[in-house]
Tab-separated table of C-alpha atoms and ligand atoms in Angstrom:
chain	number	residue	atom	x	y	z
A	561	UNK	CA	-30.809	-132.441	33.619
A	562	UNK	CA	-28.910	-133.003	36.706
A	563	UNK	CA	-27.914	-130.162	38.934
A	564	UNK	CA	-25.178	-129.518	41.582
A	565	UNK	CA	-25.104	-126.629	43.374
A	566	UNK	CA	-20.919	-125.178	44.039
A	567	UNK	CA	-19.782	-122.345	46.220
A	568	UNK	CA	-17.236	-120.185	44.806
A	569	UNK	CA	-15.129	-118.769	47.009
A	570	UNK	CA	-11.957	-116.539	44.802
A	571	UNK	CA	-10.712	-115.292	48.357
A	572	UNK	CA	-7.267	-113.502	48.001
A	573	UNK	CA	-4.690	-112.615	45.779
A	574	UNK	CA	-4.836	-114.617	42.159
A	575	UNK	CA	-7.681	-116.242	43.667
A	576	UNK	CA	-10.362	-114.115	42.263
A	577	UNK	CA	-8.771	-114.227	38.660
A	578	UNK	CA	-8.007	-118.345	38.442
A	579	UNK	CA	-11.405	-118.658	40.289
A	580	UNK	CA	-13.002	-116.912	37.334
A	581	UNK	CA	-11.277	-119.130	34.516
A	582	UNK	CA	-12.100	-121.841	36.204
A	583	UNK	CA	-16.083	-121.534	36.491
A	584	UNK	CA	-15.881	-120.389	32.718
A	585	UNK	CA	-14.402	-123.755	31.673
A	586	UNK	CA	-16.576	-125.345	33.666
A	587	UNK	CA	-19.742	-123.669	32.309
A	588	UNK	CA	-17.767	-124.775	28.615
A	589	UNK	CA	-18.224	-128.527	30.209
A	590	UNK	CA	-21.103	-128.363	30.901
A	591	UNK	CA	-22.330	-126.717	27.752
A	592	UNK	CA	-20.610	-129.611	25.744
A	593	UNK	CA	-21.616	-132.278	27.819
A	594	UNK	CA	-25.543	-131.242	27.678
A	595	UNK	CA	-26.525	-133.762	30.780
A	596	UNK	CA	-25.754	-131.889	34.095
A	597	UNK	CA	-25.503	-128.253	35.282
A	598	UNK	CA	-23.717	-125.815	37.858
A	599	UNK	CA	-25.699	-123.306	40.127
A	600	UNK	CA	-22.939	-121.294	41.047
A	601	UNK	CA	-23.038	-118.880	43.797
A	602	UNK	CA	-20.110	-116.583	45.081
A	603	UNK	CA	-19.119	-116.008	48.498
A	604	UNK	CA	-16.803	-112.544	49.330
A	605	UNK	CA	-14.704	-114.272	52.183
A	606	UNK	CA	-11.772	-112.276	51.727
A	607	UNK	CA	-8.630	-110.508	53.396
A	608	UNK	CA	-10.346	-107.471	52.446
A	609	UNK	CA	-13.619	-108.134	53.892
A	610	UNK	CA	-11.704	-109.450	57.039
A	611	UNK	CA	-10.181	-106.120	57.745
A	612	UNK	CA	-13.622	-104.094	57.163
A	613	UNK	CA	-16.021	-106.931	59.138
A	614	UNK	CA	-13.816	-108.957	61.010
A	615	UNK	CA	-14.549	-111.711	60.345
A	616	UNK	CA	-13.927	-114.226	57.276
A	617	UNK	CA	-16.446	-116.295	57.859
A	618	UNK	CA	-19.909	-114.780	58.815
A	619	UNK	CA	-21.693	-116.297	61.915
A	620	UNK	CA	-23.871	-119.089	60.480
A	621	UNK	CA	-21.315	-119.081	57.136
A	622	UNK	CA	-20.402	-123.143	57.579
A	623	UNK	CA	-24.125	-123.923	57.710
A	624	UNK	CA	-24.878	-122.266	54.853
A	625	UNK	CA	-21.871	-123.580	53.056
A	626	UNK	CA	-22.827	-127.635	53.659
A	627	UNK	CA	-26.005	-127.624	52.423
A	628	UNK	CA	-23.727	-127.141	48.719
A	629	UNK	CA	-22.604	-130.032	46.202
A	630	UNK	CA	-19.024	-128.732	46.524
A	631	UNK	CA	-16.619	-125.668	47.009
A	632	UNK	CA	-14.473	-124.293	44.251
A	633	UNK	CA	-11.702	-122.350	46.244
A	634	UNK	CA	-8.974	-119.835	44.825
A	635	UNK	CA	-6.664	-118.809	47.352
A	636	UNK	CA	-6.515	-116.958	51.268
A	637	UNK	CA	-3.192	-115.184	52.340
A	638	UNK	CA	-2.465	-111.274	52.328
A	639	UNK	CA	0.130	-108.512	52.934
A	640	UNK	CA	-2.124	-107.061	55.720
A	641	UNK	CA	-3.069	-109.979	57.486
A	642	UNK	CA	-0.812	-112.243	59.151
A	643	UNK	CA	-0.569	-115.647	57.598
A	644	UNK	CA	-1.231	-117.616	60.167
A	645	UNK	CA	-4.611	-115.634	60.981
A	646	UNK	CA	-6.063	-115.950	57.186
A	647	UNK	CA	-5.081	-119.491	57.122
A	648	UNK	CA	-7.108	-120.521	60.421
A	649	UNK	CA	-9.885	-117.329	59.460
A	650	UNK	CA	-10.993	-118.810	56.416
A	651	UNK	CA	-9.335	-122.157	54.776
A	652	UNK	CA	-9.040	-124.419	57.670
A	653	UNK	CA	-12.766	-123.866	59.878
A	654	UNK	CA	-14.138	-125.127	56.118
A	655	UNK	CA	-11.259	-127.915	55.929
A	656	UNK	CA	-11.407	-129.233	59.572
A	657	UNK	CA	-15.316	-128.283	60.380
A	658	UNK	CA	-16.040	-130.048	56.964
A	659	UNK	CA	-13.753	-132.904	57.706
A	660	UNK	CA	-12.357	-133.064	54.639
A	661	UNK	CA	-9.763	-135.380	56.101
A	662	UNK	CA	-7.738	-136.445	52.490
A	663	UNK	CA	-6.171	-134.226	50.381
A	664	UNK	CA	-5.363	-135.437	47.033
A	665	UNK	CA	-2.589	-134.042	45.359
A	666	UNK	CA	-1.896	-135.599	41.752
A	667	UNK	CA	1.292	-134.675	39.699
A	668	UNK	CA	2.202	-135.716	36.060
A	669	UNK	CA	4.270	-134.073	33.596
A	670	UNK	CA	1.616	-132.562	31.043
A	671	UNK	CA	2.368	-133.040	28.180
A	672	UNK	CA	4.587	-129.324	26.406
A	673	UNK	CA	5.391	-129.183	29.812
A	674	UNK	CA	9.448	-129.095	30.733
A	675	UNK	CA	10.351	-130.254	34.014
A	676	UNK	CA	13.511	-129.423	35.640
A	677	UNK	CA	14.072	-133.196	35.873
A	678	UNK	CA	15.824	-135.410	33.293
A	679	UNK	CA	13.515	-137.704	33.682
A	680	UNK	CA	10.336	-135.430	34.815
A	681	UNK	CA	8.162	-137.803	32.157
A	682	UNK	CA	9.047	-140.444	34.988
A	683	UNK	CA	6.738	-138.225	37.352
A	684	UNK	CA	2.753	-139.522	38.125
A	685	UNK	CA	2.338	-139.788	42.074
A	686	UNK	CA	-0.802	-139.212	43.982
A	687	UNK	CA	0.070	-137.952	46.858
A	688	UNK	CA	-2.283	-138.158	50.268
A	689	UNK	CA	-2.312	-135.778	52.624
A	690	UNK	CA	-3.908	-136.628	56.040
A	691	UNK	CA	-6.232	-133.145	56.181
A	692	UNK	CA	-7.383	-132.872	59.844
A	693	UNK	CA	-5.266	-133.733	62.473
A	694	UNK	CA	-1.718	-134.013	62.945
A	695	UNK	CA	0.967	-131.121	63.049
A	696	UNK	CA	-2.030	-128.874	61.791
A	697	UNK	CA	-4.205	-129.533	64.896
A	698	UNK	CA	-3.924	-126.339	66.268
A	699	UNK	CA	-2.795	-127.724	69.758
A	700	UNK	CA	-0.743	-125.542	71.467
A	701	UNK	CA	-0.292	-122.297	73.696
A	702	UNK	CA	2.072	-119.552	74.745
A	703	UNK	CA	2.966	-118.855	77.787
A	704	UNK	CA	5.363	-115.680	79.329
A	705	UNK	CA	4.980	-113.552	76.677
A	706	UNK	CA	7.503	-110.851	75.317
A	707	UNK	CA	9.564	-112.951	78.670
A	708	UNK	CA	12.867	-113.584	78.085
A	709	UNK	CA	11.358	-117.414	79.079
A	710	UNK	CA	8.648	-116.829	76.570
A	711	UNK	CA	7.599	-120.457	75.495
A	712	UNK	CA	5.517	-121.920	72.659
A	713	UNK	CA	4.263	-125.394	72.063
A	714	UNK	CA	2.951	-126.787	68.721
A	715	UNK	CA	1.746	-130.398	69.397
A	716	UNK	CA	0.977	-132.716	66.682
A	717	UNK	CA	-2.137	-134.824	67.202
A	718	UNK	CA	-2.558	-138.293	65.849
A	719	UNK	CA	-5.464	-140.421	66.604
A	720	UNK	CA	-6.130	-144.420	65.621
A	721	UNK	CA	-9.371	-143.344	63.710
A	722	UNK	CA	-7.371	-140.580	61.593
A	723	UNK	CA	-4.343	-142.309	60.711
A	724	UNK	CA	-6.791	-145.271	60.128
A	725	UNK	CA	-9.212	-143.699	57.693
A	726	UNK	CA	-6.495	-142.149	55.635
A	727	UNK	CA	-4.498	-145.270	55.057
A	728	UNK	CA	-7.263	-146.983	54.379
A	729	UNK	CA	-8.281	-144.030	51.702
A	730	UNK	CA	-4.681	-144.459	50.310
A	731	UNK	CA	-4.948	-148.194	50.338
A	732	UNK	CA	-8.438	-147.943	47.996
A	733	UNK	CA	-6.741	-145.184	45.685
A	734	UNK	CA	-3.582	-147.271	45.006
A	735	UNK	CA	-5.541	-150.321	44.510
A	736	UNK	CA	-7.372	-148.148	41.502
A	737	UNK	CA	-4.134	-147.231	40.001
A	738	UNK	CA	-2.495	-149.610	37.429
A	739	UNK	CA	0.548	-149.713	39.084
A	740	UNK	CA	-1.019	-150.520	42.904
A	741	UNK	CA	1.711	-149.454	45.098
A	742	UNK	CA	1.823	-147.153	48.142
A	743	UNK	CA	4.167	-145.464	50.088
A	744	UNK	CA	4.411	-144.563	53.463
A	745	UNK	CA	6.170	-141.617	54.580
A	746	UNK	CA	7.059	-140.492	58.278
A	747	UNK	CA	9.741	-139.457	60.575
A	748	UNK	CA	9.305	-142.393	62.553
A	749	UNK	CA	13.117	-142.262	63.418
A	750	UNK	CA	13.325	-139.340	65.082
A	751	UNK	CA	9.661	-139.024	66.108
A	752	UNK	CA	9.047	-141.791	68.053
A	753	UNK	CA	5.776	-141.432	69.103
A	754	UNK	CA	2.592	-140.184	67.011
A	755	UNK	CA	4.746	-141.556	64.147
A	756	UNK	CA	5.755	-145.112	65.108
A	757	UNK	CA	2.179	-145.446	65.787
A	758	UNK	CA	1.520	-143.965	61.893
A	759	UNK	CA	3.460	-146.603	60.508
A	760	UNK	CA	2.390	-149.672	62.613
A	761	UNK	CA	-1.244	-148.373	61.909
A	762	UNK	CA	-0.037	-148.772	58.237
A	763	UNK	CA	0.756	-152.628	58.468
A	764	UNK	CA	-2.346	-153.259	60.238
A	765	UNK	CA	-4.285	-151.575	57.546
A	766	UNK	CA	-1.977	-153.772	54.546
A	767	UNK	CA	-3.062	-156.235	55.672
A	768	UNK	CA	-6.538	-155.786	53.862
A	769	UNK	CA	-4.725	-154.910	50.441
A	770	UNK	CA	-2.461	-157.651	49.972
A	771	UNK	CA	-3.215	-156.461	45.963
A	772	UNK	CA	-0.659	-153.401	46.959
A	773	UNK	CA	2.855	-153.337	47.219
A	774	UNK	CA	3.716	-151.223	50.056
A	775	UNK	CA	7.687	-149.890	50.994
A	776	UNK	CA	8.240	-147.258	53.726
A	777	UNK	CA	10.584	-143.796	53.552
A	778	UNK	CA	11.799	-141.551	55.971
A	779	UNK	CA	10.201	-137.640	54.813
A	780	UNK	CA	13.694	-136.642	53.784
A	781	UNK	CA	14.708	-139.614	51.807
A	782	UNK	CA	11.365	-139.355	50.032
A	783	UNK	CA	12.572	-136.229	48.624
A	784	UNK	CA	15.664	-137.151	46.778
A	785	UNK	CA	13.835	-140.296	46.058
A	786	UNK	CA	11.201	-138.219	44.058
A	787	UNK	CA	14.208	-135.914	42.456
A	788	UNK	CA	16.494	-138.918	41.578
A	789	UNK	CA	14.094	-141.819	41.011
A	790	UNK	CA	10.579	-140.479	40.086
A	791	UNK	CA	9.582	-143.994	38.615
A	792	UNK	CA	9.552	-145.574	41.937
A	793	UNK	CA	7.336	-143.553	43.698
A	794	UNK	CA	3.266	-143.828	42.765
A	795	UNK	CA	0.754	-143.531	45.600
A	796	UNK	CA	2.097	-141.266	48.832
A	797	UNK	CA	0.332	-141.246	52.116
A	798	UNK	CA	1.978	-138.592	54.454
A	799	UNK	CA	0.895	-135.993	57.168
A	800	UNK	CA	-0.482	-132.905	56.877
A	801	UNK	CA	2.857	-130.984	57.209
A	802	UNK	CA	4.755	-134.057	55.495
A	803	UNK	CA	2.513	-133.660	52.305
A	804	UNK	CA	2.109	-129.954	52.126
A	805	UNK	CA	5.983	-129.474	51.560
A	806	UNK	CA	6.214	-132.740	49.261
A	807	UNK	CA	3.164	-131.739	47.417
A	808	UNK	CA	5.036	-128.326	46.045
A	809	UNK	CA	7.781	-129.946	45.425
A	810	UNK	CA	6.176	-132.137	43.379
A	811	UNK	CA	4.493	-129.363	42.156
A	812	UNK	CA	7.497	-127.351	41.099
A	813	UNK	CA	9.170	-130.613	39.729
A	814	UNK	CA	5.819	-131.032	37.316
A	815	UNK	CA	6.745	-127.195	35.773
A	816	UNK	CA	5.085	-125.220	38.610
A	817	UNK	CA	3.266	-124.605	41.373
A	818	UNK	CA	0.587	-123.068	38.877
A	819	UNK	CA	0.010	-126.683	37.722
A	820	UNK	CA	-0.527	-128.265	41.189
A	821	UNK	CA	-4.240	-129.220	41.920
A	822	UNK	CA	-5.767	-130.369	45.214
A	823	UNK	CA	-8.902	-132.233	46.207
A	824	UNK	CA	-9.968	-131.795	49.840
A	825	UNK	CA	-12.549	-134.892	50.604
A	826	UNK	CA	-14.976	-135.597	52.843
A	827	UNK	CA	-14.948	-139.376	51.257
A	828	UNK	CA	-18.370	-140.287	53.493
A	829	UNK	CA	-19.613	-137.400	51.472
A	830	UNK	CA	-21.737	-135.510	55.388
A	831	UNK	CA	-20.044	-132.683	54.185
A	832	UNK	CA	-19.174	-131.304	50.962
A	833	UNK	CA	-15.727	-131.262	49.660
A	834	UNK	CA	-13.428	-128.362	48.820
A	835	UNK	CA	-11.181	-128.507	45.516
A	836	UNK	CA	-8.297	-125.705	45.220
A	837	UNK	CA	-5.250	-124.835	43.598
A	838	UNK	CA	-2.379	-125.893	46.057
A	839	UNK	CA	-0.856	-122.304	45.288
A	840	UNK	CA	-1.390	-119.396	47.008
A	841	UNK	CA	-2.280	-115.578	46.552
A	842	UNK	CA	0.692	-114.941	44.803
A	843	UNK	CA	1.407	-111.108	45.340
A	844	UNK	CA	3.850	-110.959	42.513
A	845	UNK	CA	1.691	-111.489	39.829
A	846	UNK	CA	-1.398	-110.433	40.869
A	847	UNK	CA	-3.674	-108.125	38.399
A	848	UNK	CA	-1.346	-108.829	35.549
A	849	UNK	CA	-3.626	-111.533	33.817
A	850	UNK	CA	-0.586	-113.893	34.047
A	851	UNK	CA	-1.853	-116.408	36.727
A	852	UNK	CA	-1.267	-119.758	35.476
A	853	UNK	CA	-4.758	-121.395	35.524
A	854	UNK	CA	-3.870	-124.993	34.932
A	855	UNK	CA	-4.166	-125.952	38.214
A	856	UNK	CA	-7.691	-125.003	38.882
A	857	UNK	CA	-8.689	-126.507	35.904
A	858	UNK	CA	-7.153	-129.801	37.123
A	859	UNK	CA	-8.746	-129.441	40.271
A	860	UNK	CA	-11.980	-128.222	38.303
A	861	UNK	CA	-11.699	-132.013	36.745
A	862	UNK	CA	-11.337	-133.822	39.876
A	863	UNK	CA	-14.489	-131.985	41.138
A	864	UNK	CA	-16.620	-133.117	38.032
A	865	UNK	CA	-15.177	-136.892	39.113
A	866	UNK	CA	-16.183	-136.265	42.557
A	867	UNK	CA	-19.780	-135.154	41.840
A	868	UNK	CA	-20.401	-137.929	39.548
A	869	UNK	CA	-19.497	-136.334	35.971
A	870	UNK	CA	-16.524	-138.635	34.855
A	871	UNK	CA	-16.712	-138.368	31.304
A	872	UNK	CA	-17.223	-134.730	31.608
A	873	UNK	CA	-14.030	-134.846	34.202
A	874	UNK	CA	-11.906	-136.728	31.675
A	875	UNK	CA	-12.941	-134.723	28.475
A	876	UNK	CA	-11.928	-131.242	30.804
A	877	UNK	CA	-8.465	-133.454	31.386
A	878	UNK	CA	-7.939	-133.911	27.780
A	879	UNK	CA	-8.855	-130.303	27.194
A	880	UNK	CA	-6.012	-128.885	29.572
A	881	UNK	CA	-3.428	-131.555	28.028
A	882	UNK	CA	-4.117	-130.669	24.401
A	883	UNK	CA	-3.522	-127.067	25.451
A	884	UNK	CA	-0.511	-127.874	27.845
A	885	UNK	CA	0.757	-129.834	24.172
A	886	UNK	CA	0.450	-126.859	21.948
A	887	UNK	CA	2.442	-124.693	23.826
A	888	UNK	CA	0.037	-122.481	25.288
A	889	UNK	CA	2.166	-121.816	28.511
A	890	UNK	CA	2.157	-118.783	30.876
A	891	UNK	CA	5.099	-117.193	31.866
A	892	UNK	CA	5.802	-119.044	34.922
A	893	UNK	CA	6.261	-122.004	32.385
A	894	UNK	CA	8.447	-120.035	30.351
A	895	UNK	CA	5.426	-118.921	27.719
A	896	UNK	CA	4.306	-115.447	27.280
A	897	UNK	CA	0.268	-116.673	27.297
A	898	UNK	CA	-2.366	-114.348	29.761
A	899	UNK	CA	-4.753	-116.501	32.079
A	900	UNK	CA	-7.227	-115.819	29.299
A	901	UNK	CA	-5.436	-117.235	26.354
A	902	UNK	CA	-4.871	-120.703	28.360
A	903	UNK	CA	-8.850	-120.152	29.035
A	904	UNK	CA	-9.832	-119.843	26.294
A	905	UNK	CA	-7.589	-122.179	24.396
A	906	UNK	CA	-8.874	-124.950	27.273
A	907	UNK	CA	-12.561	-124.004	26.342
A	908	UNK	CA	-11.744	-124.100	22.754
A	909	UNK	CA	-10.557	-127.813	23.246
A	910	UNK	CA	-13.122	-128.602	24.624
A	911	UNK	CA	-15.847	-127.649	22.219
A	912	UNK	CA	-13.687	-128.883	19.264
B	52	ATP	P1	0.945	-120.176	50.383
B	52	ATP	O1	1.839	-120.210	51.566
B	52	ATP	O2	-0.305	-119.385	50.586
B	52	ATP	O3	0.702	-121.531	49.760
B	52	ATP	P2	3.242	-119.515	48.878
B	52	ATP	O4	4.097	-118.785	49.809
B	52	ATP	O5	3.516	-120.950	48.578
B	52	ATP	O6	1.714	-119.337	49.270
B	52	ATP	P3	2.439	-118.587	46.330
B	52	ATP	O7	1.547	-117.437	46.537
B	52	ATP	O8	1.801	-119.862	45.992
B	52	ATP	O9	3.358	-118.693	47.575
B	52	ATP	O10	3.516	-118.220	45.234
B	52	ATP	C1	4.846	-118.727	45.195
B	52	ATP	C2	5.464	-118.407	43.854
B	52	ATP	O11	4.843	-119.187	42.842
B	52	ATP	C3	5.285	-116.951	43.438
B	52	ATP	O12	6.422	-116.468	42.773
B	52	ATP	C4	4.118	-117.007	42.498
B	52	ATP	O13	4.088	-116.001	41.551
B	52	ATP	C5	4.237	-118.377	41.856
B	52	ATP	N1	2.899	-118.888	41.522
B	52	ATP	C6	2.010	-119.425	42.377
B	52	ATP	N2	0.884	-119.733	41.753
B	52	ATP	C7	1.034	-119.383	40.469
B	52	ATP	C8	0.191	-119.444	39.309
B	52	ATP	N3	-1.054	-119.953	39.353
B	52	ATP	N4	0.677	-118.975	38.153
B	52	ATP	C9	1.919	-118.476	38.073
B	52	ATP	N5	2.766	-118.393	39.122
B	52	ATP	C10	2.334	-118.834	40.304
């Protein structure tokens, strides 16, 4: 029987309820699939532990959290703590220390799923997201403070070696995908810099894949592009801020951001790799059994591919979709189904 060890970590918010559906239909996969199991263990990094410790992460907390097979994360972000302080408290020291440098975001239309496109059917982009560096480096300072000159600097950060890696990560994904095309996205207009080095990087790096068709798009043409003309668009590489704002868009455009799933990966595989919702606590809905699990399946799905479990990964897949078809939809899809119908309707798929 093979064994992978995953650290749960429900954080904030919805967190601790999608979190929960999400280890039960993995335990369901597993069950069904009879070759491999999960030793789960659950780690309290919270908002609410932050304001009673201090901390989010303990002192020695990364180290214990590497020697895992992978992390299953819900969500960080509360009312009492400033966003910007859970964000770099908790998420981004296991992001960055782990260097999970590419995000993958996937979006399709499921199928019972309406999209408030046209032609949403149109929709199935990967997109990348460059993970460590960039406008999320966390260089930058502030200087005369409460001064009427008060500044503040936020300095984006690109190196060779990270815009490398990730287009050559893109590159290798698009050359998997039957259609083989990638697109670059930038501001290289405007920012002159950091990004005209991005997208001469890119070429360099083509020049390897001459199996993929590449184009180019400026950040806010990609986004009518992806409104008006979803067929065009397959694999996305982008920046960390770039690809966070497409990413719920494309989200949103899918049926929700309760759909969207995200795989944070360490692709050498020195550290493991974090797989989330892309949503966040949601304060609106929390406690009311209403939080649209979908996406943390998903993302449940690309973990099983990641550790090695791809029939068990593609059987989860076909679980969520036969459940997405029969009209088992939460409310922010327009259903009236609780996070434990869609649970157990996924779970039910996947035994039948
Ligand atoms: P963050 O900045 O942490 O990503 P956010 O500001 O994007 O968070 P969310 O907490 O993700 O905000 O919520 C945005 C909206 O989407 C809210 O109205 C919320 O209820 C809805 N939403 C998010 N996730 C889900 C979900 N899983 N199921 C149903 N609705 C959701």
């Amino acid at each position: 029987m093979r064994e992978y060890s995953l650290a749960a970590i429900p954080g904030d918010g919805i967190g601790p309820e999608v979190i929960a559906a999400g280890l039960q239909v993995l335990a369901a996969s597993a069950a069904v699939d009879g070759g491999f199991r999960l030793a789960v263990e659950r780690f309290d990094w919270n908002s609410e532990n932050f304001l009673k410790r201090g901390h989010y992460i303990p002192e020695g907390g990364l180290e214990r959290l590497r020697s895992f097979d992978a992390i299953f994360f819900g969500a960080v972000g509360s009312l009492e703590v400033a966003d910007h302080v859970s964000l770099w408290g908790l998420r981004l020291p296991i992001a960055q220390g782990f260097d999970q440098y590419a995000n993958v975001r996937p979006a399709r239309l499921l199928p019972g799923i309406k999209s408030p496109l046209a032609n949403g059917a149109d929709i199935d982009w990967v997109i990348i997201r460059e993970n460590s560096e960039g406008e999320y480096a966390g260089h930058g300072g502030r200087a005369h403070r409460g001064l009427p000159i008060e500044v503040g600097t936020e300095t984006a950060v690109f190196t060779r070696a990270g815009v490398q890696r990730i287009h050559r990560f893109a590159f290798e994904l698009a050359r998997k995908r039957p259609r083989r095309q990638l697109t670059l996205v930038t501001k290289s207009n405007a920012q002159r810099f950091g990004m005209v080095m991005w997208d001469e990087i890119f070429f360099e790096v083509a020049r390897d894949y001459p199996d993929v068709r590449t184009d180019r798009e400026l950040v806010d043409a990609v986004t009518t592009r992806m409104v008006l003309k979803p067929k065009s668009l397959d694999v996305v590489v982008a920046t960390n801020l770039h690809a966070d704002i497409l990413s719920d868009l494309a989200a949103a455009l899918s049926g929700s951001l309760g759909i969207g799933a995200t795989a944070n990966l360490n692709p050498e595989r020195q550290f493991p790799s974090m797989f989330e919702p892309i949503h966040g606590s949601a304060f609106d809905i929390t406690g009311k059994g209403i939080a649209n699990p979908i996406a943390t399946f998903w993302t449940a799905s690309m973990m099983l591919e990641h550790l090695g479990e791809a029939a068990a990964a593609r059987r989860l897949m076909q679980a969520i979709e036969a459940t997405t078809a029969a009209g088992v939809h939460t409310p922010d899809l327009g259903g009236n189904a609780t996070t434990r119908d869609v649970t157990d309707a996924v779970c039910g798929a996947l035994r039948s």
